[in-house]
Amino acid sequence: MKPNHARVLPAAAALSLTLAAHAADGPPVAPVRPVTDTYFGTTVTDNYRYFENLADPEVQGWMHAQSDYTRAALDRIPGRAALYDRIHALADADTQRDDFVRRGNRYFYLLVERGAQQPKLVYRDGLDGAEHVLVDPEAMGAGTHTHYALDYYEPSWDGRLVAYGLSAGGSEASTLHVLEVEGAKVLGEAITRADNNTISWRADNASFFYLRYPATGPNTPRTELEYNARSYVHVV
């Protein structure tokens, strides 16, 4: 039997009109559709479980209506546009340097230049030393449709090597890399599934501990993607 598209389309249109009407008077109201389960003798009712299906046109329509309502409410605030422009101008008025790490007389830190969207990882030898760029995520994505972000970094105790996480396209899925500071030479290490990491260098300055998530398959639930991380030691 062929699906009855004639019924589906009017239903979607009616939903859009209903949400639009709500957006005019107040925030869109999501219908309550209770689903009840019993866990170890305790009954739990979930009124909005259908929202877990983000591909549902009704759920998408509700989200769009919420966005439209919020946008309209913000746009009605007197002087908001001028205030936004002023805050943006002040926030972008000067170069920013933070997240400092010292190794001997070598200083590592993040640099955000005026107009930049992502921080660079830089270092200098001594407080008065020249500033050298080690990792520039914006330069990596130049001329492409993919942007990169520096998620974390940790220099070795002697300041000769740096382990850092890099993710692409806003995924926050970090790949762990190692570079040699002199010459900013990226070494062969590229360890995937190294999200949300804390790197701990060992005293030999040639190995470190890190966390890695297990490999997943196409049927792995999204709720299980960041479970069961293991600790590893990596020798450069």
XYZ file of C-alpha atoms in Angstrom:
236
model
C 0.000 0.000 0.000
C 1.346 3.445 -0.896
C 1.630 6.004 1.932
C -1.116 8.579 2.013
C 0.909 11.761 1.424
C -2.321 13.752 1.092
C -2.948 13.219 4.796
C 0.645 13.777 5.956
C 1.185 17.148 4.258
C -1.979 18.868 5.606
C -1.113 17.579 9.073
C 2.356 19.133 8.875
C 0.884 22.393 7.592
C -1.635 22.468 10.423
C 1.170 21.900 12.919
C 3.145 24.825 11.490
C 0.119 27.119 11.733
C -0.534 26.047 15.317
C 3.072 26.665 16.352
C 3.094 30.023 14.569
C -0.008 31.057 16.483
C 1.656 30.096 19.758
C 4.785 32.027 18.767
C 2.680 35.157 18.334
C 1.179 34.935 21.844
C 3.914 33.176 23.804
C 6.391 30.303 23.659
C 5.220 27.246 21.690
C 3.760 24.583 23.967
C 4.839 20.996 23.333
C 2.078 18.375 23.577
C 2.280 16.007 26.537
C 2.409 12.341 25.479
C 3.132 10.217 28.538
C 5.195 7.059 28.242
C 5.380 5.003 31.431
C 8.041 2.440 32.362
C 8.717 0.489 35.519
C 12.304 0.151 36.717
C 12.921 -2.197 39.649
C 9.450 -1.612 40.987
C 9.485 2.168 40.506
C 7.115 3.664 37.926
C 8.548 6.526 35.867
C 6.516 8.619 33.450
C 8.198 10.547 30.627
C 5.883 13.137 29.058
C 8.207 14.133 26.238
C 9.989 10.994 25.096
C 8.960 11.649 21.519
C 11.411 14.569 21.555
C 14.242 12.048 21.392
C 13.418 11.554 17.718
C 15.023 14.680 16.257
C 14.026 13.611 12.743
C 10.331 13.906 13.623
C 8.841 16.861 11.639
C 6.733 17.790 14.659
C 9.793 18.009 16.921
C 11.682 20.012 14.312
C 8.723 22.354 13.900
C 8.560 22.959 17.650
C 12.281 23.788 17.733
C 11.981 26.196 14.820
C 8.996 27.867 16.477
C 10.952 28.232 19.736
C 13.810 29.806 17.814
C 11.461 32.216 16.017
C 9.808 33.221 19.286
C 13.167 33.821 20.980
C 14.500 35.793 18.027
C 11.411 38.018 17.973
C 11.613 38.620 21.748
C 15.288 39.607 21.553
C 14.756 41.869 18.556
C 12.096 43.812 20.476
C 14.530 44.868 23.236
C 15.201 48.614 22.808
C 18.831 49.393 22.003
C 19.873 45.756 21.877
C 21.536 45.975 18.458
C 23.663 48.962 19.507
C 24.588 47.269 22.796
C 25.544 44.073 20.960
C 27.796 46.010 18.576
C 29.440 47.851 21.483
C 30.113 44.642 23.457
C 31.543 42.995 20.349
C 33.810 46.002 19.701
C 35.111 45.993 23.285
C 35.636 42.217 23.324
C 37.615 42.433 20.094
C 39.557 45.554 21.028
C 42.835 43.923 21.973
C 44.928 40.785 21.630
C 44.271 38.220 24.357
C 46.773 35.839 25.937
C 45.835 33.202 28.506
C 46.140 29.551 29.639
C 49.830 29.965 30.473
C 52.097 26.991 31.191
C 55.752 27.447 32.189
C 58.454 24.879 31.560
C 61.781 26.195 32.819
C 62.282 29.529 31.087
C 59.899 28.619 28.248
C 56.340 29.950 28.341
C 53.432 28.348 26.454
C 50.044 30.023 26.118
C 47.031 30.642 23.888
C 46.914 33.734 21.707
C 43.706 35.257 20.324
C 44.387 38.109 17.925
C 41.866 40.785 16.979
C 39.257 39.384 14.624
C 40.379 35.781 15.140
C 37.825 33.045 15.732
C 40.204 30.508 17.266
C 43.201 30.762 19.607
C 46.693 29.819 18.469
C 49.150 27.875 20.579
C 52.357 29.905 20.915
C 55.482 29.982 23.054
C 58.401 32.239 23.893
C 61.741 31.693 25.579
C 61.803 34.089 28.512
C 59.317 36.855 29.162
C 61.052 39.136 26.668
C 61.587 36.441 24.036
C 60.037 36.456 20.569
C 56.574 34.915 20.155
C 56.547 31.728 18.054
C 53.393 30.039 16.700
C 53.174 26.276 17.213
C 49.563 25.466 16.219
C 47.288 27.758 14.197
C 43.853 26.133 13.700
C 42.560 28.935 11.460
C 45.477 28.546 9.054
C 44.788 24.807 8.818
C 41.257 25.422 7.589
C 42.102 28.306 5.256
C 40.682 27.796 1.773
C 38.539 24.820 2.835
C 35.034 24.262 4.204
C 36.403 22.703 7.406
C 37.487 24.640 10.451
C 39.668 23.294 13.241
C 39.820 23.928 16.975
C 42.569 23.420 19.525
C 40.958 21.484 22.374
C 43.823 21.117 24.867
C 47.598 21.081 25.103
C 50.300 19.980 27.533
C 54.071 20.530 27.168
C 56.608 17.979 28.356
C 58.500 18.849 31.563
C 61.577 19.927 29.643
C 59.502 22.034 27.220
C 60.829 20.185 24.183
C 57.586 18.478 23.107
C 53.889 19.383 23.229
C 50.932 16.983 23.103
C 47.718 18.619 21.925
C 44.195 17.761 20.783
C 42.754 19.011 17.512
C 39.160 18.597 16.322
C 37.564 19.380 12.958
C 34.242 20.882 11.935
C 33.004 21.636 15.447
C 32.893 17.914 16.210
C 34.847 18.148 19.493
C 36.201 14.723 18.482
C 39.850 15.270 19.294
C 42.804 13.656 17.604
C 45.901 13.751 19.788
C 49.106 14.999 18.138
C 52.661 15.618 19.302
C 55.001 18.291 18.009
C 58.613 19.200 18.563
C 58.802 22.792 19.744
C 62.000 23.692 17.892
C 60.801 24.305 14.361
C 57.166 23.475 15.265
C 57.666 20.044 13.704
C 54.605 17.786 13.967
C 55.653 14.205 14.705
C 53.979 11.025 13.478
C 51.558 10.542 16.362
C 47.867 10.886 15.500
C 45.678 9.213 18.119
C 41.935 9.383 17.479
C 39.126 9.109 20.053
C 41.143 11.268 22.481
C 38.356 13.691 23.440
C 38.184 15.630 26.732
C 41.725 14.651 27.603
C 44.190 15.432 30.324
C 47.748 14.645 29.299
C 50.234 13.607 32.003
C 53.848 13.564 30.860
C 56.208 11.143 32.575
C 59.550 12.235 34.015
C 61.431 10.880 30.982
C 59.889 13.625 28.777
C 59.386 11.009 26.067
C 56.132 9.367 27.114
C 52.792 10.337 28.634
C 49.518 8.983 29.987
C 46.235 9.808 28.263
C 42.617 8.663 27.968
C 41.067 7.086 24.889
C 37.482 6.053 24.207
C 36.755 2.635 22.664
C 35.969 2.285 18.984
C 32.274 2.488 18.135
C 30.159 1.090 15.335
C 27.234 2.396 13.301
C 24.770 0.884 15.792
C 26.395 2.298 18.929
C 23.833 4.481 20.761
C 24.815 8.141 21.066
C 24.434 7.812 24.830
C 27.287 5.275 24.876
C 29.855 7.260 22.852
C 31.702 8.643 25.871
C 31.736 5.651 28.180
C 34.434 3.167 29.174
C 37.476 5.309 28.406
C 40.790 3.601 29.139
C 44.140 4.954 30.313
C 47.095 4.400 28.023
C 50.764 5.232 28.074
C 52.242 6.500 24.812
C 55.945 6.533 23.985
C 56.855 9.248 21.477
